[in-house]
Each structure stands twice: as C-alpha cells, then as structure tokens.
Coordinates of C-alpha atoms and ligand atoms in Angstrom, one line a residue:
M1 CA 5.3 -24.3 23.7
N2 CA 5.1 -20.5 23.1
N3 CA 2.4 -18.3 21.7
Y4 CA 3.7 -16.3 18.7
F5 CA 2.2 -14.9 15.5
L6 CA 4.2 -14.6 12.4
S7 CA 3.6 -12.0 9.7
I8 CA 4.9 -12.3 6.2
D9 CA 5.2 -8.8 4.6
Q10 CA 6.0 -9.1 0.9
G11 CA 6.7 -5.5 -0.2
T12 CA 7.9 -3.9 -3.4
T13 CA 11.5 -3.5 -2.4
S14 CA 11.9 -6.3 0.2
S15 CA 10.3 -9.3 1.9
R16 CA 10.1 -9.5 5.6
A17 CA 9.0 -12.0 8.3
I18 CA 8.1 -10.5 11.7
L19 CA 7.5 -12.2 15.0
Y20 CA 4.9 -11.1 17.5
D21 CA 4.2 -12.3 21.1
D22 CA 0.7 -13.0 22.3
H23 CA 0.0 -9.3 23.0
I24 CA 1.1 -8.6 19.4
N25 CA 4.2 -6.8 20.5
Q26 CA 7.0 -7.1 17.9
V27 CA 9.7 -9.5 19.0
D28 CA 12.1 -9.8 16.0
F29 CA 12.2 -9.5 12.2
V30 CA 14.2 -10.7 9.2
Q31 CA 14.3 -8.8 6.0
K32 CA 15.6 -9.5 2.5
E33 CA 15.9 -7.0 -0.3
L34 CA 14.4 -7.8 -3.7
E35 CA 16.0 -7.0 -7.0
Q36 CA 14.1 -4.6 -9.2
H37 CA 14.1 -5.4 -12.9
Y38 CA 13.6 -2.5 -15.4
P39 CA 13.8 -4.2 -18.9
S40 CA 13.0 -0.9 -20.6
I41 CA 11.3 2.4 -19.9
G42 CA 8.1 2.0 -18.1
L43 CA 8.5 -1.7 -17.4
V44 CA 9.0 -3.0 -13.9
E45 CA 9.4 -6.7 -13.0
H46 CA 10.2 -8.9 -10.1
D47 CA 11.5 -12.5 -10.3
A48 CA 8.7 -14.5 -8.7
N49 CA 11.1 -17.3 -7.8
E50 CA 13.2 -14.7 -5.9
I51 CA 10.0 -13.4 -4.2
W52 CA 9.3 -16.9 -3.0
D53 CA 12.9 -17.7 -2.0
S54 CA 13.1 -14.4 0.0
V55 CA 9.9 -15.2 1.9
L56 CA 11.1 -18.7 2.7
Y57 CA 14.5 -17.4 3.8
C58 CA 13.0 -14.8 6.1
V59 CA 10.6 -17.2 7.8
E60 CA 13.3 -19.9 8.2
E61 CA 15.9 -17.5 9.5
L62 CA 13.4 -15.9 12.0
M63 CA 12.4 -19.3 13.4
K64 CA 16.0 -20.5 13.6
R65 CA 17.2 -17.3 15.3
N66 CA 14.5 -17.5 17.9
S67 CA 14.7 -21.3 18.3
L68 CA 11.1 -21.7 17.4
S69 CA 9.3 -24.8 16.2
H70 CA 6.0 -24.8 14.3
K71 CA 4.3 -25.5 17.6
D72 CA 5.3 -22.1 18.9
I73 CA 3.4 -20.3 16.1
I74 CA -0.3 -19.9 16.5
S75 CA -0.8 -18.8 12.9
I76 CA 0.6 -16.8 10.0
G77 CA -0.7 -13.5 8.6
I78 CA 0.2 -12.3 5.1
T79 CA 0.3 -8.8 3.7
N80 CA 1.7 -7.9 0.3
Q81 CA 2.4 -5.4 -2.5
R82 CA -1.0 -5.0 -4.2
E83 CA -1.9 -5.2 -7.9
T84 CA 1.4 -7.0 -8.9
V85 CA 0.6 -10.2 -10.9
V86 CA 2.2 -13.6 -11.2
A87 CA 1.5 -16.5 -13.7
W88 CA 2.7 -19.9 -12.5
D89 CA 2.3 -23.5 -13.6
K90 CA -0.5 -25.2 -11.6
T91 CA 1.5 -28.5 -11.5
S92 CA 5.1 -27.5 -10.9
G93 CA 4.5 -24.0 -9.4
K94 CA 7.1 -22.7 -11.8
P95 CA 6.5 -19.0 -12.8
A96 CA 5.9 -18.6 -16.5
H97 CA 7.2 -15.1 -16.6
R98 CA 8.6 -12.5 -14.3
A99 CA 5.9 -10.8 -12.1
L100 CA 4.6 -7.6 -13.5
V101 CA 4.9 -5.0 -10.8
W102 CA 2.1 -2.5 -10.0
Q103 CA 4.4 0.3 -11.3
D104 CA 4.6 -1.3 -14.7
R105 CA 3.1 0.9 -17.4
R106 CA 3.3 -1.5 -20.4
T107 CA -0.5 -1.6 -20.8
S108 CA -1.0 2.1 -21.2
D109 CA -1.9 1.9 -24.9
Y110 CA -4.3 -1.0 -24.2
C111 CA -5.9 1.1 -21.5
A112 CA -6.2 4.0 -24.0
D113 CA -8.0 1.6 -26.4
L114 CA -10.4 0.5 -23.8
R115 CA -11.1 4.1 -22.9
E116 CA -11.9 4.9 -26.5
Q117 CA -14.4 2.0 -26.5
G118 CA -16.1 4.0 -23.7
I119 CA -16.0 1.4 -20.9
E120 CA -14.3 3.4 -18.2
T121 CA -17.6 4.4 -16.6
E122 CA -18.6 0.7 -16.3
I123 CA -15.2 -0.1 -14.8
R124 CA -15.4 2.7 -12.3
Q125 CA -19.0 1.8 -11.4
K126 CA -18.2 -1.8 -10.8
T127 CA -14.8 -1.8 -9.3
G128 CA -14.4 1.7 -7.8
L129 CA -11.0 2.0 -9.6
L130 CA -9.8 4.1 -12.6
L131 CA -8.9 2.5 -15.9
D132 CA -5.1 2.5 -15.5
P133 CA -2.2 0.1 -16.1
Y134 CA -1.6 0.3 -12.3
F135 CA -4.3 -2.3 -11.6
S136 CA -3.9 -6.1 -12.3
A137 CA -6.4 -6.9 -15.1
T138 CA -4.5 -5.4 -18.0
K139 CA -1.3 -7.0 -16.7
I140 CA -2.9 -10.4 -16.6
K141 CA -4.2 -9.8 -20.2
W142 CA -0.7 -8.9 -21.3
L143 CA 0.7 -12.1 -19.7
K144 CA -2.0 -14.2 -21.3
D145 CA -1.4 -12.8 -24.7
S146 CA 2.3 -13.1 -24.6
L147 CA 2.4 -16.7 -23.3
G148 CA 1.4 -19.5 -25.7
E149 CA -2.2 -20.7 -25.9
K150 CA -1.0 -24.2 -24.9
E151 CA 0.9 -23.0 -21.9
I152 CA -2.0 -20.9 -20.6
S153 CA -4.3 -23.9 -19.9
N154 CA -1.7 -25.0 -17.3
L155 CA -1.3 -21.7 -15.7
L156 CA -2.7 -19.9 -12.7
F157 CA -2.8 -16.1 -12.6
G158 CA -2.9 -14.3 -9.4
T159 CA -1.8 -11.5 -7.1
I160 CA 1.2 -12.0 -4.7
D161 CA -1.0 -13.2 -1.8
S162 CA -2.4 -16.0 -4.0
Y163 CA 1.0 -17.0 -5.3
L164 CA 2.5 -17.1 -1.7
I165 CA -0.4 -19.1 -0.3
W166 CA -0.3 -21.5 -3.2
K167 CA 3.4 -22.1 -2.5
L168 CA 3.0 -22.2 1.3
T169 CA 0.3 -24.8 1.0
N170 CA 2.1 -26.9 -1.6
G171 CA -0.5 -26.1 -4.2
K172 CA -3.5 -27.0 -2.1
K173 CA -5.1 -23.6 -2.0
F174 CA -5.7 -21.2 -4.8
V175 CA -7.2 -18.3 -2.8
T176 CA -7.1 -14.5 -2.4
D177 CA -8.4 -12.1 0.1
I178 CA -11.1 -9.6 -0.7
T179 CA -8.8 -6.5 -0.5
N180 CA -6.3 -7.9 -3.0
A181 CA -9.2 -9.0 -5.3
S182 CA -10.6 -5.5 -5.1
R183 CA -7.5 -4.1 -6.8
T184 CA -7.6 -6.3 -9.9
S185 CA -10.3 -4.4 -11.9
L186 CA -12.1 -7.8 -12.2
F187 CA -13.9 -7.7 -8.9
N188 CA -17.3 -6.1 -8.5
I189 CA -17.3 -4.3 -5.2
N190 CA -21.0 -3.9 -5.3
N191 CA -21.9 -7.6 -5.0
C192 CA -18.4 -8.7 -3.8
D193 CA -17.8 -11.2 -6.6
W194 CA -15.7 -11.6 -9.7
D195 CA -17.5 -9.8 -12.5
Q196 CA -18.1 -12.0 -15.6
D197 CA -18.7 -9.0 -17.9
L198 CA -15.4 -7.4 -16.9
L199 CA -13.6 -10.6 -17.4
K200 CA -14.9 -10.6 -20.9
V201 CA -14.0 -7.0 -21.5
F202 CA -10.4 -7.7 -20.5
G203 CA -10.4 -10.9 -22.6
L204 CA -10.0 -13.1 -19.5
G205 CA -13.2 -15.2 -19.6
S206 CA -11.2 -18.4 -19.7
I207 CA -8.8 -18.0 -16.8
A208 CA -9.2 -19.8 -13.4
L209 CA -10.0 -17.4 -10.6
A210 CA -8.8 -17.7 -7.0
E211 CA -11.5 -18.2 -4.4
V212 CA -12.1 -14.9 -2.6
K213 CA -12.0 -15.0 1.2
A214 CA -12.6 -12.6 4.1
N215 CA -9.5 -11.1 5.7
A216 CA -9.5 -13.2 8.9
D217 CA -10.3 -16.7 7.6
N218 CA -9.0 -20.2 7.1
Y219 CA -6.4 -19.9 4.3
G220 CA -5.1 -23.5 4.8
E221 CA -2.0 -24.6 6.4
T222 CA 1.7 -24.8 5.6
T223 CA 3.8 -27.8 6.5
L224 CA 7.1 -26.3 5.2
F225 CA 8.5 -25.4 8.6
G226 CA 8.7 -28.7 10.5
G227 CA 4.9 -29.2 11.0
S228 CA 1.5 -27.7 10.4
I229 CA 1.0 -23.9 10.9
K230 CA -2.3 -22.3 10.0
I231 CA -2.6 -19.2 7.7
S232 CA -5.4 -17.2 9.1
G233 CA -5.1 -13.6 8.1
V234 CA -4.4 -11.9 4.7
A235 CA -4.8 -8.3 3.4
G236 CA -3.1 -6.1 0.8
D237 CA -0.5 -3.7 2.3
Q238 CA -2.6 -0.5 2.6
Q239 CA -5.6 -2.3 4.0
A240 CA -3.4 -4.2 6.4
A241 CA -2.2 -0.8 7.6
L242 CA -5.8 0.3 8.1
I243 CA -6.3 -2.8 10.3
G244 CA -2.9 -2.2 12.0
Q245 CA -4.1 1.3 12.9
N246 CA -7.3 -0.2 14.3
C247 CA -9.4 2.0 11.9
F248 CA -12.5 -0.1 12.6
E249 CA -14.9 2.8 13.0
K250 CA -16.7 4.6 10.1
G251 CA -14.9 7.9 9.7
S252 CA -11.5 6.7 11.0
I253 CA -8.6 7.4 8.7
K254 CA -5.0 6.5 8.4
S255 CA -2.1 7.9 6.4
T256 CA 1.0 5.8 5.7
Y257 CA 4.1 7.9 4.9
G258 CA 6.6 5.4 3.3
T259 CA 8.0 5.8 -0.1
G260 CA 4.7 7.3 -1.2
C261 CA 1.7 8.2 0.9
F262 CA -1.6 6.3 1.1
L263 CA -4.6 7.8 2.9
I264 CA -7.5 5.5 3.5
L265 CA -10.8 6.5 5.0
N266 CA -13.2 3.9 6.5
T267 CA -16.6 4.6 5.1
G268 CA -18.3 1.7 6.8
E269 CA -21.1 0.0 4.9
E270 CA -21.4 3.0 2.6
L271 CA -19.9 2.7 -0.8
I272 CA -18.9 6.3 -1.7
R273 CA -18.3 7.0 -5.3
S274 CA -15.7 9.6 -5.6
K275 CA -16.2 12.7 -7.8
N276 CA -12.7 13.8 -7.0
K277 CA -10.6 11.0 -8.6
L278 CA -10.2 9.0 -5.4
L279 CA -10.5 5.3 -5.5
T280 CA -13.4 3.4 -3.8
T281 CA -12.1 0.1 -2.5
I282 CA -12.8 -2.7 0.0
G283 CA -11.3 -1.7 3.4
Y284 CA -11.8 -5.1 4.9
K285 CA -14.2 -8.0 5.4
L286 CA -14.4 -9.5 8.8
D287 CA -16.9 -12.4 9.1
S288 CA -19.8 -11.2 6.9
E289 CA -19.2 -7.4 7.6
V290 CA -17.9 -5.7 4.5
C291 CA -16.3 -2.3 5.1
Y292 CA -15.7 0.1 2.2
A293 CA -13.1 2.7 2.0
L294 CA -12.0 5.8 0.0
E295 CA -8.3 5.8 -0.9
G296 CA -6.0 8.5 -2.1
S297 CA -2.4 8.1 -2.9
I298 CA 0.5 10.5 -3.6
F299 CA 3.6 9.2 -5.3
M300 CA 6.3 11.1 -3.4
A301 CA 6.5 11.3 0.4
G302 CA 9.6 9.6 1.9
S303 CA 11.0 9.3 -1.6
L304 CA 11.1 13.2 -1.8
I305 CA 13.4 13.1 1.3
Q306 CA 15.5 10.3 -0.4
W307 CA 15.7 12.5 -3.5
L308 CA 17.0 15.5 -1.4
R309 CA 19.6 13.1 0.2
D310 CA 20.7 11.1 -2.8
Q311 CA 20.2 13.3 -5.9
M312 CA 20.6 16.8 -4.4
G313 CA 23.0 16.0 -1.6
I314 CA 21.1 18.4 0.6
L315 CA 20.6 15.9 3.5
E316 CA 23.0 13.6 5.2
S317 CA 20.2 11.3 6.2
A318 CA 16.4 11.2 6.2
E319 CA 16.4 12.2 9.8
D320 CA 18.5 15.2 8.9
S321 CA 15.4 16.7 7.2
E322 CA 13.9 17.4 10.6
R323 CA 16.9 19.4 12.0
K324 CA 17.4 21.3 8.8
A325 CA 13.7 22.2 8.5
L326 CA 13.7 23.4 12.2
D327 CA 16.6 25.7 11.3
A328 CA 15.0 27.2 8.3
D329 CA 14.1 30.9 8.1
P330 CA 10.5 31.0 9.2
E331 CA 9.8 33.8 6.7
S332 CA 11.0 31.6 3.8
R333 CA 8.6 31.3 0.8
V334 CA 10.3 28.4 -1.0
F335 CA 7.9 25.8 -2.5
V336 CA 8.5 22.3 -3.7
I337 CA 6.2 20.6 -6.3
P338 CA 7.0 16.9 -5.8
A339 CA 5.9 15.7 -9.2
M340 CA 9.1 13.9 -10.1
T341 CA 7.1 10.8 -11.1
G342 CA 3.9 12.7 -12.1
L343 CA 1.1 13.5 -9.7
G344 CA -1.3 11.0 -8.1
A345 CA -4.6 11.8 -6.5
P346 CA -6.5 14.0 -6.9
H347 CA -4.8 15.2 -10.1
W348 CA -3.6 12.0 -11.9
E349 CA -1.2 14.0 -14.1
S350 CA 1.3 11.3 -15.2
D351 CA 3.4 13.7 -17.3
A352 CA 3.8 16.5 -14.6
K353 CA 7.3 17.3 -13.6
G354 CA 8.8 18.4 -10.3
A355 CA 9.9 22.0 -9.5
I356 CA 11.3 24.3 -6.8
F357 CA 9.9 27.8 -6.6
G358 CA 10.6 31.0 -4.7
L359 CA 14.4 30.8 -4.3
T360 CA 16.2 33.9 -3.1
M361 CA 19.9 34.4 -2.2
G362 CA 18.9 33.6 1.4
S363 CA 17.4 30.2 0.4
G364 CA 19.6 27.2 1.3
Q365 CA 19.4 23.6 2.3
N366 CA 17.3 24.4 5.4
E367 CA 14.6 26.2 3.5
I368 CA 14.4 23.5 0.8
S369 CA 14.1 20.9 3.5
L370 CA 11.3 22.8 5.2
A371 CA 9.5 23.2 1.8
A372 CA 9.8 19.4 1.1
L373 CA 8.1 18.5 4.4
E374 CA 5.5 21.1 3.7
A375 CA 4.9 19.8 0.2
V376 CA 4.1 16.3 1.6
A377 CA 1.7 17.9 4.1
F378 CA 0.1 20.1 1.4
Q379 CA -0.5 17.1 -0.8
S380 CA -2.1 15.3 2.1
K381 CA -4.4 18.2 2.6
E382 CA -5.5 18.0 -1.0
L383 CA -6.4 14.3 -0.4
I384 CA -8.3 15.2 2.7
N385 CA -10.1 18.0 0.9
A386 CA -11.1 15.6 -1.8
M387 CA -12.3 13.1 0.7
E388 CA -14.4 15.7 2.5
A389 CA -15.8 16.9 -0.8
D390 CA -16.9 13.3 -1.5
G391 CA -18.8 13.3 1.8
G392 CA -16.2 11.8 4.1
K393 CA -16.2 13.2 7.7
I394 CA -12.8 13.4 9.2
T395 CA -12.1 14.2 12.8
S396 CA -8.7 12.7 13.5
L397 CA -5.9 11.1 11.6
K398 CA -3.5 8.2 12.5
I399 CA -0.2 8.3 10.8
D400 CA 2.5 5.6 10.3
G401 CA 5.4 4.7 7.9
G402 CA 9.1 5.8 8.0
M403 CA 8.4 9.5 7.5
S404 CA 5.9 9.7 10.4
K405 CA 9.0 9.4 12.8
N406 CA 9.7 13.0 11.9
N407 CA 8.1 15.0 14.7
Y408 CA 8.4 18.3 12.9
F409 CA 6.7 16.9 9.8
A410 CA 3.9 15.5 11.9
Q411 CA 3.4 19.0 13.5
I412 CA 3.4 20.7 10.1
L413 CA 0.9 18.1 8.9
A414 CA -1.4 18.9 11.9
N415 CA -1.1 22.6 11.3
T416 CA -1.9 22.2 7.6
I417 CA -4.9 19.8 7.8
K418 CA -6.1 21.3 11.1
I419 CA -6.9 17.9 12.4
D420 CA -5.6 16.1 15.5
I421 CA -2.9 13.5 14.6
C422 CA -2.0 10.4 16.5
R423 CA 1.1 8.2 15.9
P424 CA 1.2 4.7 17.3
K425 CA 4.1 3.1 19.1
N426 CA 4.5 0.6 16.3
I427 CA 4.7 2.5 13.0
E428 CA 5.2 -0.7 11.0
T429 CA 1.4 -1.0 10.7
T430 CA 1.3 -3.1 7.6
A431 CA 2.9 -6.2 9.2
L432 CA 1.1 -5.4 12.4
G433 CA -2.3 -5.5 10.6
A434 CA -1.4 -8.9 9.2
A435 CA -0.6 -10.1 12.7
Y436 CA -3.9 -8.7 14.0
L437 CA -5.7 -10.5 11.2
A438 CA -3.9 -13.8 12.0
A439 CA -5.0 -13.4 15.7
L440 CA -8.6 -12.8 14.6
G441 CA -8.7 -15.5 12.1
S442 CA -7.2 -18.1 14.4
G443 CA -9.9 -17.3 17.0
F444 CA -7.1 -16.2 19.4
A445 CA -8.6 -12.7 19.9
T446 CA -11.8 -10.8 19.2
K447 CA -11.9 -7.4 17.5
S448 CA -12.3 -5.6 20.8
E449 CA -9.3 -7.4 22.2
I450 CA -7.3 -6.4 19.2
T451 CA -8.2 -2.8 19.9
N452 CA -6.6 -3.2 23.4
F453 CA -3.3 -4.2 21.8
W454 CA -2.9 -1.0 19.9
Q455 CA -0.8 1.6 21.6
S456 CA -0.4 5.4 20.9
D457 CA 3.0 7.0 21.0
K458 CA 2.5 10.7 20.4
E459 CA -0.3 13.2 19.6
F460 CA 0.0 16.3 17.5
E461 CA -2.6 19.1 17.8
P462 CA -2.9 21.9 15.2
K463 CA -1.1 25.1 16.2
E464 CA -0.4 28.0 13.8
S465 CA -2.3 27.9 10.5
L466 CA -0.5 27.2 7.3
N467 CA -3.5 28.3 5.2
K468 CA -1.7 31.1 3.3
K469 CA 1.3 29.0 2.4
F470 CA -1.0 26.1 1.3
D471 CA -3.0 28.5 -1.0
E472 CA 0.2 29.8 -2.4
W473 CA 1.6 26.3 -3.0
Q474 CA -1.6 25.1 -4.6
G475 CA -1.7 28.2 -6.9
I476 CA 1.8 27.3 -8.2
L477 CA 0.8 23.6 -8.7
K478 CA -2.3 24.6 -10.6
G479 CA -0.3 26.9 -12.8
L480 CA 2.1 24.1 -13.6
I481 CA -0.6 21.7 -14.5
E482 CA -2.3 24.2 -16.8
Q483 CA 1.0 24.9 -18.6
Ligands
ADP1 P1 8.5 1.7 2.5 O1 7.7 0.8 3.3 O2 7.7 2.4 1.4 O3 9.8 1.2 2.0 P2 9.1 3.0 5.0 O4 7.8 3.1 5.8 O5 10.1 2.0 5.5 O6 8.8 2.9 3.5 O7 9.7 4.5 5.1 C1 10.9 4.8 4.5 C2 10.8 6.2 3.9 O8 10.7 7.1 5.0 C3 12.1 6.6 3.2 O9 11.7 7.1 1.9 C4 12.7 7.7 4.0 O10 13.2 8.8 3.2 C5 11.6 8.2 4.9 N1 12.0 8.6 6.2 C6 12.5 7.8 7.2 N2 12.8 8.5 8.3 C7 12.5 9.8 8.1 C8 12.6 11.0 8.8 N3 13.0 11.0 10.1 N4 12.1 12.1 8.2 C9 11.7 12.1 6.9 N5 11.6 11.0 6.2 C10 12.0 9.9 6.7

C-alpha cells in the first residue's frame, strides 16, 4: 500500500487529475480538454455530462497509468471553476441543462433591473460581491425560470464542486465548501450562512441548498474506483491557490497569472469592505477559523500573450515573449491597454476596448512584447494600490500560474510594485492547494506540517523604478475610459 493524494482540478478549459506523494510532491497528472459552447453572443456553456466524464476519465487513467488501487490513495481533494452552475435531477443525476459558465452574461438585464430596485448595497453588504452576471445567483434564477415548474421540484442546483461530489458519492452528498458558496451571491459572509432574504430577492426561496462545509472536512467517500476513497478537501480555484501558496498569515498575498490574473490578500478575521471595487470573499475556513480575503481580478494576463501569438503573429510561443522583451529598446515608450474583453478590477468597465499607443518607426515586435509584459505588471499595481487604499498591508507577493515562469515578467512586476516577489517550485498551486486540503482534512498533516511541504524556487527583488512609465500608462488608460 502506498500513500498518495489525488487532486481533481475541474477548470474552465480542462479537467485534470493530479497525483501527489506523501510529501505533496507532484508525481503525475492526466488532463482532458473541455469543449466550450457559445450558443450566441455573451452566452457560455459547458456540457455537464462532459465535465463529469472528463473527470472520471482523468482519475481512472491516472490510477491505471500508475498501477494504483483505491487503497493507495489516502484521500481526494477537489478544486473547481467558481460561480459556474449546474442543475441536475436528484434521482438520476442527469443534467437538466448545459452548465452556465461564469463568463456567461445572459443575466445582464436582470442584474440591471435588480440594480434599479436599489438592492445592490444590500448584496454588497451581505455577500462582499458586486451585482453582476458573473456570480451564480442570477444564473440559477435563469435556469429555474427556463425549466418547467414540474421539473424543478426534482432538481438540485449547485456549483461544480457540489455536482462533482454528488456524482462521486453516488448521490449521497449534496454539499459545497464555504469558498464556492461565497461566490454565489446567496451566501452571507458576515454570519457564514445562506441568506434567506437574498434567496427571496433572487426568487430562489424554494430551491434546495447544499450543506456548506469547511475546506478540510469530511465530504463523504467515493466507491467508483474499486473501493472506498475519502474526499476530504474542497475549495474554489483561486482560494485553493491561496492555500497552495501557503498564504495562511494575515497580510500574505498571492497572484495567479494564468489566462487572467487573480490577486488575493488574506485579511484574517477582518472582513474589509472595499471602497475600490475589489471583492470581499471567504479565503478559507479550517476547523472553526474563518479567514476573509480581498480579491481583485484582471481579465487579460496570459491571454494577452496568447493574443500576441495567435492574433498578431508577433510571438512564436508564449516563452518567446521573454526573449523579445529583453531585446526591446530600453528607451521605448510603447504602451498596451489590455482591455480586449473590457476591464476588470478596479475599473469594471465592461465596454472598454484594447489599444496600443506610442508607436514610432523604431517600434517592432520586441517593443510591443515588452509593453505587454509591462501592461500586466501595471494592472497588478492598480490592484495592489486598491488593496492598500482599502487598508491592506502588503510586504511580499507570491506568484504562480503559467505566466509566472517568465523571469523577465517577474522582475518587471517586482520593479513596478516595489515589493519582493517569490515564486514556488510548483506553480500549479490550484491543484496543490486541493492536495494540501485533502492532507489536512484526512488528518494526515497539520497546518504547520503543510507549510514545510511548500518550496520556493526563485525570489525577485525590486531594482530600477518603473514609476514614470506606470504613471504614463495609467494616464493613457484613464483618458480611454473617460472617452
Ligand atoms: P490557465 O490555468 O488559466 O489555463 P495557466 O496557468 O496554465 O493558465 O497559464 C497559461 C497562460 O500562461 C497562457 O495564457 C500563456 O500565454 C501564459 N504563459 C505561459 N508561459 C508563459 C511565458 N513564459 N511567458 C508569458 N506567458 C506565458
């Protein structure tokens, strides 16, 4: 018998199963892409059957490839795309509709109606979130309204974690974790419970609600892989990354640079209400300790690099951005405004458009590559400024995600935010966090033992200042927003 942990990472573009040894070192992983459905402008759906099949495939393949039996696995941890909702039949498990993905904007008008009714302040006060189609409540309402009254009585509505656990446990557990719950707009983060008034506001008073659990807890067991395996850790993807980066101290902060960028600051027991359009959310709950967090997200980070590669043909690969930026003219004053999909925090300008400024005859691929890396760093600085203005105190930053592999980007980031940066050996912190939670929840390790598993790879200290360039970039951005 071996001692392994298995993480299920159900993301927006793929599902993955990852195997860890008993020091939570990654051993192997299996990944399966997920088809994205865009029925019309603004609508984004996933086939919930495909989500489940892909998870099942990844786990089975991982176990087969490593000749594992259920006895080799101490427990399973789960992390998932947040806010996405599924409606499924509580007897057969059959999805009643495709899953509505977090990016789906079909409830914009409904959100506008609610805003006119003047309830946004109550929502913000109770949930820490903005009134936006991004969050689950209006998506659940849409599903409820479009499925027949008769059908609804047999349905369960939940986030991806709830759906996966229900399937894994053969319908025995209808549960969710507190971080996923805190992204629904139905969960009151002040008293950490579903909010009956908000349920009424969204017309969801009659639906069954999943039991909310701490992140490292007993989530039941699955018997689908040859025998019983416990599920003992669950968190939404960005909170899992917070755990995966061991941001357990108040003031610790992580920034994940994948497709977009998500910065999360641990604010401890303190529930900070942002005056700068950041979100207040649950960071994690371990035993009875609830830790709050401030979250800021920007839409384009790695996707800006992908855009330069795929749409503009400027880069041969994502890695190429580092070499090209290093070769750029240091006097270059080219600026990229990465608003191709609008602007996230702290602006929330959904109609903003991208732009490139300051081109001269000497500007080429190298200068645009440098400007793109700087733009992601500058947006990160805006988030950090907003967090500090909200009272957060930040002394160092841990980075992860695909783009964090770019050393030059990490250095530009350190120069821009003037804060020491640390990158861990394992930059796949989302799945890592789920494995840490599984280890905690199964009683295999304590929080301080988990901290010993985390390993640093490289540190970046601030060198030359990029203040002037940041000011210039921000001036351009503000001008664009005001237009
Ligand atoms: P996600 O989990 O959102 O799919 P990942 O963490 O896997 O994202 O990171 C992938 C993103 O990182 C891609 O958008 C890619 O463009 C970017 N990326 C990967 N390597 C580099 C690099 N060396 N420099 C800049 N960007 C990179």
